[in-house]
Amino acid sequence: MKERVFRPNLDDVERLSYGNGAKKRGTGSKYVCHRLNQNERRLYDLAKEAGFLSIKGTGYRKERKGSPLCNTFRQRCDALEKLCIIIEKRIEGDRILIDFSTLRVKNDSPHVSLVMENVLKTKYPDLYKIAQNHCKNSKVDWEKVQMNPIWGVNERFVQINCDRDVARSLAVDVLKESLCFHKKIIDRENEIVEETVQKLEHANEEERSIAENEYDQDEDDGIDWDDI
């Protein structure tokens, strides 16, 4: 059974993006900026269509002491139970941030593994090694993940630096892979169970074979009363 976690609804995400209060208590905070300006609104609308966000740098606004655009998009991904994928466009090259925290799972290592193996290692082997160096394998703080709004949950990034012409295609490939997360993880879990059952059955057969051999040996070493 899927455990319940704190998630916003899309209506509240939109309300906060316009500077209005959320209906669900705890969704917003006066200490976390969400209200978008006109330019951020345009980028946000594009991100909703693409499934990932592209911004200049970190999107930080000094007067808001944060990035309303990143905060709002991350909250939307949380509401949709999807990966939060952000491309930071920089002069020296782009950076892709793949945030697994918005999935809100106790263990995200299977999800990270699918992205690393099926996308990066298969299609972008040069970036695979780079991603490994920026992939943190820390334990999920389940209490925070389950109870807190997403702005109260630490990001769980896989970070990749790459050329601009690669960034968008990589973001699309990661997004496509994430759409199959549930099925692939369930399939893999079933494979592990089947492998375990087969190993146990093989071990039981070996034990039975050893026991039968020992029994036969005892029969051979028994007393032949006809010779007495």
PDB file of N, CA and C in Angstrom, residues 53-87:
ATOM      1  N   LEU A  53      12.258  22.599 -16.738  1.00  0.00           N
ATOM      2  CA  LEU A  53      12.430  24.047 -16.694  1.00  0.00           C
ATOM      3  C   LEU A  53      13.799  24.445 -17.222  1.00  0.00           C
ATOM      4  N   SER A  54      13.832  25.468 -18.091  1.00  0.00           N
ATOM      5  CA  SER A  54      15.096  26.044 -18.569  1.00  0.00           C
ATOM      6  C   SER A  54      15.170  27.485 -18.093  1.00  0.00           C
ATOM      7  N   ILE A  55      16.246  27.803 -17.376  1.00  0.00           N
ATOM      8  CA  ILE A  55      16.402  29.156 -16.840  1.00  0.00           C
ATOM      9  C   ILE A  55      17.825  29.662 -17.052  1.00  0.00           C
ATOM     10  N   LYS A  56      17.983  30.967 -16.951  1.00  0.00           N
ATOM     11  CA  LYS A  56      19.302  31.577 -17.030  1.00  0.00           C
ATOM     12  C   LYS A  56      19.931  31.526 -15.646  1.00  0.00           C
ATOM     13  N   GLY A  57      21.045  30.823 -15.538  1.00  0.00           N
ATOM     14  CA  GLY A  57      21.695  30.671 -14.239  1.00  0.00           C
ATOM     15  C   GLY A  57      20.805  29.917 -13.267  1.00  0.00           C
ATOM     16  N   THR A  58      20.771  30.396 -12.029  1.00  0.00           N
ATOM     17  CA  THR A  58      19.968  29.738 -10.998  1.00  0.00           C
ATOM     18  C   THR A  58      18.567  30.320 -10.887  1.00  0.00           C
ATOM     19  N   GLY A  59      18.306  31.413 -11.602  1.00  0.00           N
ATOM     20  CA  GLY A  59      17.003  32.060 -11.501  1.00  0.00           C
ATOM     21  C   GLY A  59      16.841  32.888 -10.239  1.00  0.00           C
ATOM     22  N   TYR A  60      17.945  33.131  -9.544  1.00  0.00           N
ATOM     23  CA  TYR A  60      17.898  33.860  -8.270  1.00  0.00           C
ATOM     24  C   TYR A  60      17.530  35.323  -8.498  1.00  0.00           C
ATOM     25  N   ARG A  61      16.590  35.808  -7.653  1.00  0.00           N
ATOM     26  CA  ARG A  61      16.222  37.222  -7.673  1.00  0.00           C
ATOM     27  C   ARG A  61      16.586  37.845  -6.332  1.00  0.00           C
ATOM     28  N   LYS A  62      17.465  38.830  -6.385  1.00  0.00           N
ATOM     29  CA  LYS A  62      17.988  39.428  -5.158  1.00  0.00           C
ATOM     30  C   LYS A  62      16.891  40.012  -4.286  1.00  0.00           C
ATOM     31  N   GLU A  63      15.930  40.698  -4.920  1.00  0.00           N
ATOM     32  CA  GLU A  63      14.893  41.363  -4.137  1.00  0.00           C
ATOM     33  C   GLU A  63      13.941  40.354  -3.481  1.00  0.00           C
ATOM     34  N   ARG A  64      13.894  39.129  -3.999  1.00  0.00           N
ATOM     35  CA  ARG A  64      13.029  38.094  -3.412  1.00  0.00           C
ATOM     36  C   ARG A  64      13.825  37.112  -2.559  1.00  0.00           C
ATOM     37  N   LYS A  65      15.153  37.256  -2.581  1.00  0.00           N
ATOM     38  CA  LYS A  65      16.052  36.397  -1.808  1.00  0.00           C
ATOM     39  C   LYS A  65      15.825  34.910  -2.117  1.00  0.00           C
ATOM     40  N   GLY A  66      15.703  34.630  -3.399  1.00  0.00           N
ATOM     41  CA  GLY A  66      15.498  33.248  -3.817  1.00  0.00           C
ATOM     42  C   GLY A  66      15.074  33.190  -5.269  1.00  0.00           C
ATOM     43  N   SER A  67      14.672  32.025  -5.697  1.00  0.00           N
ATOM     44  CA  SER A  67      14.228  31.826  -7.069  1.00  0.00           C
ATOM     45  C   SER A  67      12.757  31.419  -7.084  1.00  0.00           C
ATOM     46  N   PRO A  68      11.840  32.374  -7.268  1.00  0.00           N
ATOM     47  CA  PRO A  68      10.414  32.034  -7.316  1.00  0.00           C
ATOM     48  C   PRO A  68      10.088  31.004  -8.397  1.00  0.00           C
ATOM     49  N   LEU A  69      10.780  31.114  -9.526  1.00  0.00           N
ATOM     50  CA  LEU A  69      10.496  30.217 -10.643  1.00  0.00           C
ATOM     51  C   LEU A  69      10.859  28.772 -10.306  1.00  0.00           C
ATOM     52  N   CYS A  70      12.051  28.574  -9.751  1.00  0.00           N
ATOM     53  CA  CYS A  70      12.466  27.215  -9.371  1.00  0.00           C
ATOM     54  C   CYS A  70      11.589  26.662  -8.257  1.00  0.00           C
ATOM     55  N   ASN A  71      11.260  27.515  -7.289  1.00  0.00           N
ATOM     56  CA  ASN A  71      10.400  27.077  -6.181  1.00  0.00           C
ATOM     57  C   ASN A  71       9.026  26.634  -6.683  1.00  0.00           C
ATOM     58  N   THR A  72       8.457  27.429  -7.589  1.00  0.00           N
ATOM     59  CA  THR A  72       7.124  27.132  -8.111  1.00  0.00           C
ATOM     60  C   THR A  72       7.137  25.878  -8.976  1.00  0.00           C
ATOM     61  N   PHE A  73       8.141  25.739  -9.831  1.00  0.00           N
ATOM     62  CA  PHE A  73       8.207  24.565 -10.696  1.00  0.00           C
ATOM     63  C   PHE A  73       8.435  23.301  -9.867  1.00  0.00           C
ATOM     64  N   ARG A  74       9.282  23.379  -8.863  1.00  0.00           N
ATOM     65  CA  ARG A  74       9.524  22.217  -7.998  1.00  0.00           C
ATOM     66  C   ARG A  74       8.241  21.817  -7.272  1.00  0.00           C
ATOM     67  N   GLN A  75       7.484  22.816  -6.826  1.00  0.00           N
ATOM     68  CA  GLN A  75       6.228  22.525  -6.145  1.00  0.00           C
ATOM     69  C   GLN A  75       5.213  21.897  -7.102  1.00  0.00           C
ATOM     70  N   ARG A  76       5.217  22.334  -8.345  1.00  0.00           N
ATOM     71  CA  ARG A  76       4.334  21.722  -9.351  1.00  0.00           C
ATOM     72  C   ARG A  76       4.718  20.260  -9.582  1.00  0.00           C
ATOM     73  N   CYS A  77       6.008  19.990  -9.683  1.00  0.00           N
ATOM     74  CA  CYS A  77       6.473  18.609  -9.870  1.00  0.00           C
ATOM     75  C   CYS A  77       6.072  17.743  -8.678  1.00  0.00           C
ATOM     76  N   ASP A  78       6.137  18.333  -7.491  1.00  0.00           N
ATOM     77  CA  ASP A  78       5.720  17.625  -6.280  1.00  0.00           C
ATOM     78  C   ASP A  78       4.236  17.270  -6.359  1.00  0.00           C
ATOM     79  N   ALA A  79       3.421  18.221  -6.788  1.00  0.00           N
ATOM     80  CA  ALA A  79       1.977  17.979  -6.905  1.00  0.00           C
ATOM     81  C   ALA A  79       1.680  16.873  -7.918  1.00  0.00           C
ATOM     82  N   LEU A  80       2.491  16.798  -8.975  1.00  0.00           N
ATOM     83  CA  LEU A  80       2.288  15.804 -10.036  1.00  0.00           C
ATOM     84  C   LEU A  80       3.020  14.490  -9.774  1.00  0.00           C
ATOM     85  N   GLU A  81       3.797  14.440  -8.672  1.00  0.00           N
ATOM     86  CA  GLU A  81       4.577  13.248  -8.315  1.00  0.00           C
ATOM     87  C   GLU A  81       5.584  12.905  -9.414  1.00  0.00           C
ATOM     88  N   LYS A  82       6.234  13.929  -9.948  1.00  0.00           N
ATOM     89  CA  LYS A  82       7.187  13.755 -11.041  1.00  0.00           C
ATOM     90  C   LYS A  82       8.572  14.245 -10.642  1.00  0.00           C
ATOM     91  N   LEU A  83       9.585  13.781 -11.376  1.00  0.00           N
ATOM     92  CA  LEU A  83      10.930  14.329 -11.223  1.00  0.00           C
ATOM     93  C   LEU A  83      10.924  15.824 -11.502  1.00  0.00           C
ATOM     94  N   CYS A  84      11.762  16.554 -10.787  1.00  0.00           N
ATOM     95  CA  CYS A  84      11.947  17.973 -11.065  1.00  0.00           C
ATOM     96  C   CYS A  84      13.256  18.128 -11.829  1.00  0.00           C
ATOM     97  N   ILE A  85      13.144  18.462 -13.108  1.00  0.00           N
ATOM     98  CA  ILE A  85      14.318  18.578 -13.984  1.00  0.00           C
ATOM     99  C   ILE A  85      14.497  20.044 -14.380  1.00  0.00           C
ATOM    100  N   ILE A  86      15.660  20.591 -14.061  1.00  0.00           N
ATOM    101  CA  ILE A  86      15.937  22.004 -14.347  1.00  0.00           C
ATOM    102  C   ILE A  86      17.248  22.128 -15.121  1.00  0.00           C
ATOM    103  N   ILE A  87      17.205  22.884 -16.210  1.00  0.00           N
ATOM    104  CA  ILE A  87      18.420  23.195 -16.966  1.00  0.00           C
ATOM    105  C   ILE A  87      18.842  24.623 -16.628  1.00  0.00           C
TER     106      ILE A  87
END
